[in-house]
Short mmCIF file of C-alpha atoms in Angstrom, two decimals:
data_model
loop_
_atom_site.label_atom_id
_atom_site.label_comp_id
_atom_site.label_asym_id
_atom_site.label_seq_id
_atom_site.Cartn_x
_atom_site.Cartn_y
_atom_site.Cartn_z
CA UNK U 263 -38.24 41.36 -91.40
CA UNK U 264 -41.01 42.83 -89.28
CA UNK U 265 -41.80 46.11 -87.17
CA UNK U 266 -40.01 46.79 -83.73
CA UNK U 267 -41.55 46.07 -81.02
CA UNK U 268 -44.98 45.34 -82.76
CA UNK U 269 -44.11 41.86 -84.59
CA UNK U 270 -40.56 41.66 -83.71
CA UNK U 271 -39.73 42.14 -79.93
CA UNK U 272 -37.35 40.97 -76.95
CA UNK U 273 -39.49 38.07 -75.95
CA UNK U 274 -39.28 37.01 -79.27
CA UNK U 275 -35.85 36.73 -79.38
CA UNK U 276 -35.33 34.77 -76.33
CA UNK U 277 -37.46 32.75 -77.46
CA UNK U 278 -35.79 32.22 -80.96
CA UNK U 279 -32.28 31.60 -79.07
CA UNK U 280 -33.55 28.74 -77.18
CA UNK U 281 -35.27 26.94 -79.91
CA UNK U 282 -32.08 27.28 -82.04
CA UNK U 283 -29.68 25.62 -79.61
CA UNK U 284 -32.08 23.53 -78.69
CA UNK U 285 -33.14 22.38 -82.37
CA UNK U 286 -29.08 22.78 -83.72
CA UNK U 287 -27.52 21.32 -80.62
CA UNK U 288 -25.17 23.89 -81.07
CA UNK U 289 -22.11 24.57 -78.44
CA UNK U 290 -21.89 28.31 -79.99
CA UNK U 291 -23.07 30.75 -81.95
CA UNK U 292 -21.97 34.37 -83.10
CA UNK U 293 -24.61 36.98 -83.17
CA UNK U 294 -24.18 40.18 -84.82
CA UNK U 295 -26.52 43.49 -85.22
CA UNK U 296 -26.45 46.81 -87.29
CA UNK U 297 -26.90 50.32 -85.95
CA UNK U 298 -30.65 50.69 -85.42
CA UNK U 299 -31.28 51.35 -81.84
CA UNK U 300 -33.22 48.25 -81.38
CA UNK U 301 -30.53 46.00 -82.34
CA UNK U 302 -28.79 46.45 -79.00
CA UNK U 303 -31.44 45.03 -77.13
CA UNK U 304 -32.65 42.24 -79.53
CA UNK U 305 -29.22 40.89 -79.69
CA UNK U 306 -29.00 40.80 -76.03
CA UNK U 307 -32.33 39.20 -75.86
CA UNK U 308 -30.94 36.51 -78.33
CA UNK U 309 -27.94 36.02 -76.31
CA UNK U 310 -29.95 35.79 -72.95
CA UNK U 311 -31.91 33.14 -74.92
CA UNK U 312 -28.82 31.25 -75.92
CA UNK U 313 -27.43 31.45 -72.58
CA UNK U 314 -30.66 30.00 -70.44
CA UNK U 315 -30.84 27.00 -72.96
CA UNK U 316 -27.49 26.34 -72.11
CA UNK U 317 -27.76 26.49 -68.42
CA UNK U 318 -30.37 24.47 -68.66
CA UNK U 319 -28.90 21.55 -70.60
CA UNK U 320 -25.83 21.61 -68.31
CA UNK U 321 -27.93 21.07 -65.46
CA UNK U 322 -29.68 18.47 -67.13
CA UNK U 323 -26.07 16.52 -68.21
CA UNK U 324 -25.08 17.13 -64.48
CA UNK U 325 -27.62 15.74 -63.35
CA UNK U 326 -27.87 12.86 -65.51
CA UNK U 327 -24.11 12.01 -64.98
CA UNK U 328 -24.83 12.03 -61.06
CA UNK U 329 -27.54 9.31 -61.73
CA UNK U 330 -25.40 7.11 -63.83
CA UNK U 331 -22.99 7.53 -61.10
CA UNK U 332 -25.02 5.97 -58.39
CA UNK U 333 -26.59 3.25 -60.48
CA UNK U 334 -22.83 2.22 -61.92
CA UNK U 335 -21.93 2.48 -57.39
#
C-alpha cells in the first residue's frame, strides 16, 4: 500500500514490471485493477513495463541466435 502519486507512481510501476519478468522469467502475466482512478494508469504503466522487458529480451534471443548462426556457418 502507499499514497498515489507520492510513494506509489507510474515510474514505479514500469519499473516493477520489468524487474518481475526479468526476475520470474515469465512469458505472461495477468494484471488486474479496482475502480480508483489511478488504477487505470498504474496498470498501464505495469503493462508498458512488462511489454519493454519483453522487447528487449527478444531482441537479445534474436540477436544471439544470429551469432550462433554465423559461428555454426
Amino acid at each position: 500500500r502507499g499514497v498515489y502519486p507520492e510513494e506509489l507512481n507510474e515510474d514505479l510501476a514500469r519499473a516493477v514490471g520489468r524487474a518481475f519478468v526479468t526476475l520470474t522469467g515469465a512469458a505472461s502475466i495477468a494484471i488486474g485493477h479496482d475502480m480508483r482512478p489511478s488504477s487505470v494508469p498504474m496498470a498501464a504503466a505495469l503493462t508498458d513495463g512488462v511489454r519493454r522487458i519483453h522487447e528487449i529480451l527478444k531482441r537479445s534471443l534474436d540477436h544471439a541466435s544470429g551469432i550462433r548462426a554465423r559461428a555454426a556457418g
